[in-house]
Tab-separated table of C-alpha atoms in Angstrom:
chain	number	residue	atom	x	y	z
A	283	TYR	CA	84.307	-6.164	-12.532
A	284	SER	CA	82.870	-6.590	-16.036
A	285	THR	CA	86.330	-7.501	-17.308
A	286	LEU	CA	86.810	-9.914	-14.403
A	287	GLY	CA	83.438	-11.456	-15.212
A	288	LEU	CA	84.403	-11.844	-18.866
A	289	LEU	CA	87.700	-13.506	-17.942
A	290	LYS	CA	86.011	-15.904	-15.508
A	291	PHE	CA	83.425	-16.689	-18.197
A	292	ARG	CA	86.085	-17.567	-20.738
A	293	LEU	CA	87.840	-19.712	-18.134
A	294	GLY	CA	84.609	-21.650	-17.729
A	295	ALA	CA	83.880	-20.557	-14.146
A	296	LEU	CA	80.272	-19.567	-14.830
A	297	PRO	CA	79.050	-18.946	-11.236
A	298	GLU	CA	82.095	-16.797	-10.436
A	299	ALA	CA	81.740	-14.977	-13.753
A	300	ASP	CA	78.120	-14.238	-12.965
A	301	ALA	CA	78.953	-12.923	-9.493
A	302	ALA	CA	81.642	-10.542	-10.776
A	303	SER	CA	79.486	-9.290	-13.638
A	304	ARG	CA	76.504	-8.677	-11.360
A	305	THR	CA	78.725	-6.546	-9.158
A	306	ALA	CA	79.620	-4.559	-12.278
A	307	LEU	CA	75.950	-4.178	-13.201
A	308	HIS	CA	75.170	-2.967	-9.677
A	309	VAL	CA	77.961	-0.367	-9.791
A	310	VAL	CA	76.948	0.828	-13.259
A	311	GLN	CA	73.279	1.202	-12.382
A	312	GLU	CA	73.813	2.715	-8.938
A	313	GLY	CA	76.346	5.163	-10.349
A	314	ASP	CA	74.179	5.976	-13.375
A	315	PHE	CA	77.133	5.201	-15.660
A	316	ALA	CA	75.306	4.512	-18.921
A	317	PRO	CA	78.431	3.878	-21.070
A	318	GLY	CA	79.337	0.885	-18.889
A	319	LEU	CA	75.928	-0.779	-19.126
A	320	PRO	CA	76.366	-2.592	-22.486
A	321	PHE	CA	79.545	-4.354	-21.341
A	322	ALA	CA	78.113	-5.472	-17.996
A	323	ALA	CA	74.751	-6.580	-19.389
A	324	THR	CA	76.085	-8.407	-22.460
A	325	VAL	CA	78.673	-10.346	-20.444
A	326	LEU	CA	75.927	-11.396	-18.024
A	327	ALA	CA	73.670	-12.337	-20.937
A	328	ASP	CA	76.410	-14.487	-22.485
A	329	ILE	CA	76.880	-16.255	-19.147
A	330	ALA	CA	73.137	-16.872	-18.943
A	331	VAL	CA	73.066	-18.272	-22.500
A	332	ALA	CA	75.976	-20.607	-21.721
A	333	SER	CA	74.129	-21.761	-18.592
A	334	GLY	CA	70.921	-22.396	-20.534
A	335	GLU	CA	69.038	-19.569	-18.801
A	336	LEU	CA	67.632	-17.904	-21.917
A	337	CYS	CA	64.827	-15.957	-20.227
A	338	GLU	CA	67.348	-14.346	-17.907
A	339	ALA	CA	69.578	-13.494	-20.868
A	340	GLN	CA	66.627	-11.814	-22.574
A	341	ALA	CA	65.803	-9.799	-19.448
A	342	LEU	CA	69.393	-8.557	-19.256
A	343	LEU	CA	69.491	-7.551	-22.913
A	344	ASP	CA	66.160	-5.768	-22.483
A	345	LEU	CA	68.014	-3.306	-20.232
A	346	LEU	CA	69.827	-2.031	-23.321
A	347	PRO	CA	68.663	0.324	-26.092
A	348	ARG	CA	67.144	-1.335	-29.127
A	349	ASP	CA	67.319	1.090	-32.057
A	350	ARG	CA	69.531	3.808	-33.542
A	351	LEU	CA	72.690	2.624	-31.831
A	352	PRO	CA	75.648	4.960	-32.371
A	353	ALA	CA	78.922	3.394	-33.463
A	354	GLY	CA	81.008	2.623	-30.404
A	355	VAL	CA	83.137	-0.021	-28.763
A	356	GLY	CA	80.390	-0.623	-26.203
A	357	THR	CA	77.307	-0.298	-28.382
A	358	ALA	CA	78.625	-2.866	-30.891
A	359	LEU	CA	78.359	-5.446	-28.104
A	360	ILE	CA	74.569	-5.076	-27.990
A	361	PRO	CA	73.574	-6.619	-31.350
A	362	ALA	CA	76.340	-9.222	-30.953
A	363	GLY	CA	74.880	-10.318	-27.615
A	364	ARG	CA	71.371	-10.374	-29.043
A	365	GLY	CA	72.598	-12.421	-31.983
A	366	ARG	CA	74.100	-15.072	-29.702
A	367	LEU	CA	70.858	-15.292	-27.744
A	368	ARG	CA	68.816	-15.637	-30.946
A	369	LEU	CA	71.097	-18.481	-32.069
A	370	ALA	CA	70.512	-20.242	-28.752
A	371	GLN	CA	66.764	-19.735	-29.240
A	372	ALA	CA	66.974	-21.285	-32.747
A	373	ARG	CA	65.806	-17.999	-34.291
A	374	ALA	CA	68.357	-17.938	-37.093
A	375	SER	CA	66.842	-15.168	-39.250
A	376	GLU	CA	66.724	-12.765	-36.306
A	377	ALA	CA	70.232	-13.802	-35.256
A	378	LEU	CA	71.532	-13.015	-38.734
A	379	GLN	CA	69.936	-9.562	-38.652
A	380	GLU	CA	71.532	-8.798	-35.286
A	381	PHE	CA	74.983	-9.898	-36.437
A	382	GLU	CA	74.633	-7.881	-39.642
A	383	ASN	CA	73.731	-4.840	-37.522
A	384	CYS	CA	76.855	-5.483	-35.464
A	385	ILE	CA	79.038	-5.778	-38.572
A	386	ALA	CA	77.595	-2.482	-39.845
A	387	LEU	CA	78.580	-0.734	-36.595
A	388	TRP	CA	82.169	-1.977	-37.029
A	389	ARG	CA	82.726	-0.859	-40.631
A	390	SER	CA	85.844	1.143	-41.419
A	391	ASP	CA	83.841	3.915	-43.127
A	392	VAL	CA	81.807	4.431	-39.940
A	393	TRP	CA	84.947	4.842	-37.838
A	394	GLU	CA	86.988	6.569	-40.584
A	395	MET	CA	89.844	4.196	-39.872
A	396	GLU	CA	90.647	0.550	-40.562
A	397	MET	CA	88.671	-1.727	-38.253
A	398	ARG	CA	89.223	-5.463	-37.925
A	399	ASP	CA	87.295	-7.682	-35.541
A	400	VAL	CA	89.947	-10.094	-34.305
A	401	GLY	CA	88.010	-11.647	-31.443
A	402	TYR	CA	86.148	-8.805	-29.753
A	403	LEU	CA	82.736	-9.387	-31.331
A	404	HIS	CA	82.937	-12.516	-33.520
A	405	ALA	CA	80.040	-11.050	-35.494
A	406	ARG	CA	81.047	-12.677	-38.778
A	407	SER	CA	81.354	-16.155	-37.287
A	408	GLY	CA	78.036	-15.584	-35.529
A	409	ALA	CA	76.435	-14.585	-38.820
A	410	ALA	CA	77.979	-17.679	-40.422
A	411	GLN	CA	76.287	-19.908	-37.831
A	412	ALA	CA	72.955	-18.257	-38.585
A	413	LEU	CA	73.481	-18.641	-42.335
A	414	LEU	CA	74.309	-22.326	-41.893
A	415	ALA	CA	71.040	-22.818	-40.050
A	416	LEU	CA	69.278	-21.072	-42.938
A	417	GLY	CA	70.997	-23.261	-45.529
A	418	GLU	CA	73.061	-20.445	-47.083
A	419	LEU	CA	76.359	-22.323	-47.162
A	420	HIS	CA	78.286	-20.088	-49.585
A	421	ARG	CA	77.709	-16.885	-47.601
A	422	ALA	CA	78.419	-18.722	-44.359
A	423	ARG	CA	81.809	-19.861	-45.660
A	424	GLU	CA	82.700	-16.393	-46.943
A	425	LEU	CA	82.030	-14.711	-43.608
A	426	ALA	CA	83.594	-17.414	-41.441
A	427	GLU	CA	86.758	-17.577	-43.528
A	428	ALA	CA	87.070	-13.777	-43.674
A	429	GLU	CA	87.000	-13.637	-39.881
A	430	LEU	CA	89.451	-16.530	-39.666
A	431	ALA	CA	91.900	-14.760	-41.996
A	432	ASP	CA	91.900	-11.637	-39.812
A	433	ILE	CA	92.257	-13.622	-36.595
A	434	ARG	CA	95.134	-15.736	-37.924
A	435	ARG	CA	97.147	-12.523	-38.259
A	436	PHE	CA	96.257	-11.571	-34.674
A	437	ASP	CA	96.930	-15.128	-33.400
A	438	GLY	CA	94.992	-15.016	-30.119
A	439	ARG	CA	94.326	-18.624	-29.164
A	440	ARG	CA	90.757	-18.330	-27.876
A	441	ALA	CA	89.696	-16.201	-30.835
A	442	LEU	CA	91.530	-18.463	-33.278
A	443	GLY	CA	89.944	-21.597	-31.843
A	444	LEU	CA	86.476	-20.085	-32.105
A	445	ALA	CA	87.047	-18.828	-35.672
A	446	LEU	CA	88.438	-22.202	-36.760
A	447	ARG	CA	85.365	-23.905	-35.341
A	448	ALA	CA	83.001	-21.608	-37.239
A	449	ALA	CA	84.975	-21.986	-40.470
A	450	GLY	CA	85.183	-25.755	-40.062
A	451	LEU	CA	81.444	-26.080	-39.601
A	452	ALA	CA	80.821	-23.855	-42.615
A	453	ARG	CA	83.299	-25.744	-44.810
A	454	GLY	CA	82.234	-29.278	-43.861
A	455	GLY	CA	83.736	-32.485	-45.229
A	456	LYS	CA	87.383	-33.454	-44.783
A	457	VAL	CA	88.669	-29.856	-44.825
A	458	GLY	CA	86.089	-28.823	-42.257
A	459	LEU	CA	87.044	-31.754	-40.043
A	460	GLU	CA	90.699	-30.711	-40.195
A	461	MET	CA	89.724	-27.166	-39.166
A	462	LEU	CA	87.793	-28.520	-36.193
A	463	GLU	CA	90.790	-30.647	-35.197
A	464	GLU	CA	92.992	-27.546	-35.393
A	465	SER	CA	90.449	-25.637	-33.294
A	466	VAL	CA	90.683	-28.244	-30.527
A	467	ALA	CA	94.488	-28.321	-30.753
A	468	VAL	CA	94.669	-24.528	-30.422
A	469	LEU	CA	92.221	-24.417	-27.515
A	470	ASN	CA	94.059	-27.224	-25.715
A	471	ARG	CA	96.912	-24.708	-25.405
A	472	SER	CA	94.557	-22.004	-24.143
A	473	PRO	CA	92.872	-21.473	-20.759
A	474	ALA	CA	89.587	-20.805	-22.624
A	475	VAL	CA	87.905	-23.901	-21.203
A	476	LEU	CA	84.367	-23.099	-22.332
A	477	GLU	CA	85.370	-22.708	-25.987
A	478	ARG	CA	87.445	-25.892	-25.695
A	479	ALA	CA	84.345	-27.802	-24.604
A	480	HIS	CA	82.381	-26.348	-27.521
A	481	SER	CA	85.031	-27.283	-30.086
A	482	LEU	CA	85.454	-30.796	-28.681
A	483	ILE	CA	81.730	-31.404	-28.991
A	484	GLU	CA	81.587	-30.009	-32.539
A	485	LEU	CA	84.603	-32.118	-33.538
A	486	GLY	CA	83.098	-35.260	-32.044
A	487	SER	CA	79.789	-34.559	-33.773
A	488	ALA	CA	81.545	-34.106	-37.123
A	489	GLN	CA	83.522	-37.321	-36.614
A	490	ARG	CA	80.301	-39.151	-35.839
A	491	ARG	CA	78.745	-37.848	-39.073
A	492	GLU	CA	81.838	-39.037	-40.990
A	493	GLY	CA	81.457	-42.549	-39.582
A	494	GLN	CA	84.393	-42.324	-37.138
A	495	ARG	CA	82.282	-43.665	-34.298
A	496	GLN	CA	84.973	-44.816	-31.864
A	497	GLU	CA	86.992	-41.601	-32.083
A	498	ALA	CA	83.796	-39.542	-31.970
A	499	CYS	CA	82.757	-41.194	-28.711
A	500	ARG	CA	86.163	-40.509	-27.163
A	501	VAL	CA	86.137	-36.834	-28.167
A	502	LEU	CA	82.494	-36.311	-27.207
A	503	ALA	CA	83.081	-37.873	-23.778
A	504	GLN	CA	85.972	-35.480	-23.252
A	505	GLY	CA	83.816	-32.549	-24.355
A	506	LEU	CA	81.029	-33.662	-22.023
A	507	ASP	CA	83.438	-33.767	-19.088
A	508	VAL	CA	84.777	-30.266	-19.786
A	509	ALA	CA	81.287	-28.833	-20.328
A	510	ALA	CA	80.055	-30.449	-17.103
A	511	ARG	CA	82.898	-28.906	-15.111
A	512	CYS	CA	81.871	-25.515	-16.508
A	513	GLY	CA	78.183	-26.079	-15.829
A	514	ALA	CA	77.384	-25.282	-19.479
A	515	ARG	CA	74.059	-27.091	-19.635
A	516	PRO	CA	73.246	-26.639	-23.350
A	517	LEU	CA	76.660	-28.067	-24.266
A	518	ILE	CA	76.167	-30.930	-21.815
A	519	ALA	CA	72.829	-31.775	-23.413
A	520	ARG	CA	74.316	-31.579	-26.919
A	521	ALA	CA	77.230	-33.868	-26.006
A	522	ARG	CA	74.952	-36.417	-24.367
A	523	GLU	CA	72.639	-36.504	-27.383
A	524	GLU	CA	75.550	-36.925	-29.812
A	525	LEU	CA	76.970	-39.737	-27.672
A	526	ARG	CA	73.628	-41.520	-27.702
A	527	ILE	CA	73.395	-41.185	-31.499
A	528	ALA	CA	76.922	-42.618	-31.742
A	529	GLY	CA	75.799	-45.636	-29.723
A	530	ALA	CA	77.510	-44.771	-26.442
A	531	ARG	CA	75.961	-44.591	-23.004
A	532	PRO	CA	76.908	-41.199	-21.549
A	533	ARG	CA	77.046	-40.913	-17.803
A	534	ARG	CA	73.912	-39.546	-16.217
A	535	ASP	CA	73.531	-35.868	-15.485
A	536	TRP	CA	73.900	-34.638	-11.940
A	537	THR	CA	70.422	-34.436	-10.428
A	538	SER	CA	71.385	-33.848	-6.815
A	539	GLY	CA	74.156	-32.259	-4.802
A	540	VAL	CA	76.093	-29.043	-5.310
A	541	GLU	CA	77.071	-30.066	-8.838
A	542	ALA	CA	73.405	-30.153	-9.899
A	543	LEU	CA	72.851	-26.473	-9.102
A	544	THR	CA	72.531	-24.048	-11.979
A	545	ALA	CA	74.708	-20.934	-12.014
A	546	SER	CA	71.764	-18.849	-10.766
A	547	GLU	CA	70.916	-21.288	-7.978
A	548	LEU	CA	74.532	-21.523	-6.861
A	549	ARG	CA	74.882	-17.736	-6.866
A	550	VAL	CA	71.807	-17.299	-4.644
A	551	VAL	CA	72.783	-20.152	-2.314
A	552	GLN	CA	76.267	-18.714	-1.804
A	553	LEU	CA	74.781	-15.386	-0.717
A	554	ALA	CA	72.359	-17.186	1.584
A	555	ARG	CA	75.355	-18.954	3.159
A	556	GLU	CA	76.859	-15.525	3.829
A	557	GLY	CA	73.789	-14.642	5.896
A	558	LEU	CA	71.945	-12.376	3.473
A	559	SER	CA	68.151	-12.323	3.660
A	560	ASN	CA	66.016	-13.016	0.600
A	561	ARG	CA	65.364	-9.291	0.224
A	562	GLN	CA	69.084	-8.487	0.458
A	563	ILE	CA	69.911	-11.181	-2.107
A	564	ALA	CA	67.251	-9.799	-4.441
A	565	GLN	CA	68.655	-6.289	-4.110
A	566	LYS	CA	72.249	-7.412	-4.610
A	567	LEU	CA	71.492	-9.491	-7.705
A	568	TYR	CA	68.773	-7.245	-9.143
A	569	LEU	CA	66.201	-10.014	-8.950
A	570	SER	CA	62.663	-10.111	-7.571
A	571	ILE	CA	62.156	-11.659	-4.144
A	572	LYS	CA	59.934	-14.278	-5.796
A	573	THR	CA	62.783	-15.260	-8.135
A	574	VAL	CA	65.182	-15.612	-5.194
A	575	GLU	CA	62.653	-17.762	-3.347
A	576	GLY	CA	62.271	-19.974	-6.425
A	577	HIS	CA	66.037	-20.437	-6.798
A	578	LEU	CA	66.371	-21.337	-3.111
A	579	ALA	CA	63.460	-23.782	-3.212
A	580	ARG	CA	64.920	-25.634	-6.204
A	581	ALA	CA	68.395	-25.595	-4.654
A	582	TYR	CA	67.125	-26.984	-1.337
A	583	GLY	CA	65.421	-29.805	-3.236
A	584	LYS	CA	68.623	-30.720	-5.078
A	585	LEU	CA	70.640	-30.509	-1.858
A	586	ASP	CA	68.001	-32.452	0.117
A	587	ILE	CA	67.810	-29.836	2.866
A	588	THR	CA	65.050	-27.669	4.322
A	589	THR	CA	66.847	-24.778	6.046
A	590	ARG	CA	69.752	-22.411	5.478
A	591	GLY	CA	71.444	-23.857	8.511
A	592	ASP	CA	72.171	-27.000	6.514
A	593	LEU	CA	74.025	-25.206	3.704
A	594	ASP	CA	77.478	-25.129	5.301
A	595	ARG	CA	77.272	-28.840	6.097
A	596	VAL	CA	76.301	-29.733	2.528
A	597	PHE	CA	79.015	-27.599	0.953
A	598	ALA	CA	81.616	-29.044	3.309
A	599	LEU	CA	80.714	-32.563	2.195
A	600	GLN	CA	80.453	-32.005	-1.537
A	601	LYS	CA	82.922	-30.656	-4.033
A	602	ALA	CA	81.636	-27.655	-5.963
A	603	ARG	CA	81.396	-27.942	-9.743
A	604	VAL	CA	83.892	-25.190	-10.579
A	605	ALA	CA	86.974	-24.589	-8.476
A	606	THR	CA	87.727	-21.065	-7.283
A	607	LEU	CA	90.138	-19.416	-9.680
């Protein structure tokens, strides 16, 4: 289920990714299978970060050990997940430390064999993003381009698109713009919809900074559309802001209807539609009853309903944000 959740996440189906990954977390915790916890929790945390639910991401990562992590395929995910959350929180110094911890766990001398991260962790590109935020351009370029070189040999499209984006942002200027264009071209041939949205928005932002306003608006509008279909709220907000700076008038955000629900709200509402009580939903999703009640109250407001009996009618009338995969 963790793998299914990861695949759904990369396809941009955030509510479905969350549901699958929460099933994995339930199985791992009920079965007391500690080795499976890092995978389940970090995938869920990444979904929460992409949805803009940073407090939930922190709570999930708090389930995991903090210090003295042994080298392992699973344990290396922990500092990588924390690093991505710290980036989203604009805590660049802490993000850099987490990614450096991750890189240290993946060293060849630790494993006594050659180790190359070709898309599993993306710790070097993550560190490069943190370094860029800290103004350390030279180190950012070194790390981003080292990861890109390894991934070019592997040639996985999602990983390559992500690495090209990181390297393009670190390089800047005309060369950086060309890398971002290549990132979008690669991801257009990949089902990795969420990364495609991210690269489109970064490309449009770079074009806007280079004075290519008309093309920037076109690319940013495309990125906004893809991000909106995923429900990736931080990317939606970034695209809208860049469009406004470029002089465009982006379409308004959804404020009502099924499409306005966050991933957490949609997840809870779907279980309510299945007939589960608030207590049962809380137990299934490992949430407090108060949290479930809050999600339902906000969802009812967006759907303009007052009872569960209205849910089927509303969902029959409105198209959900992400199609079932």
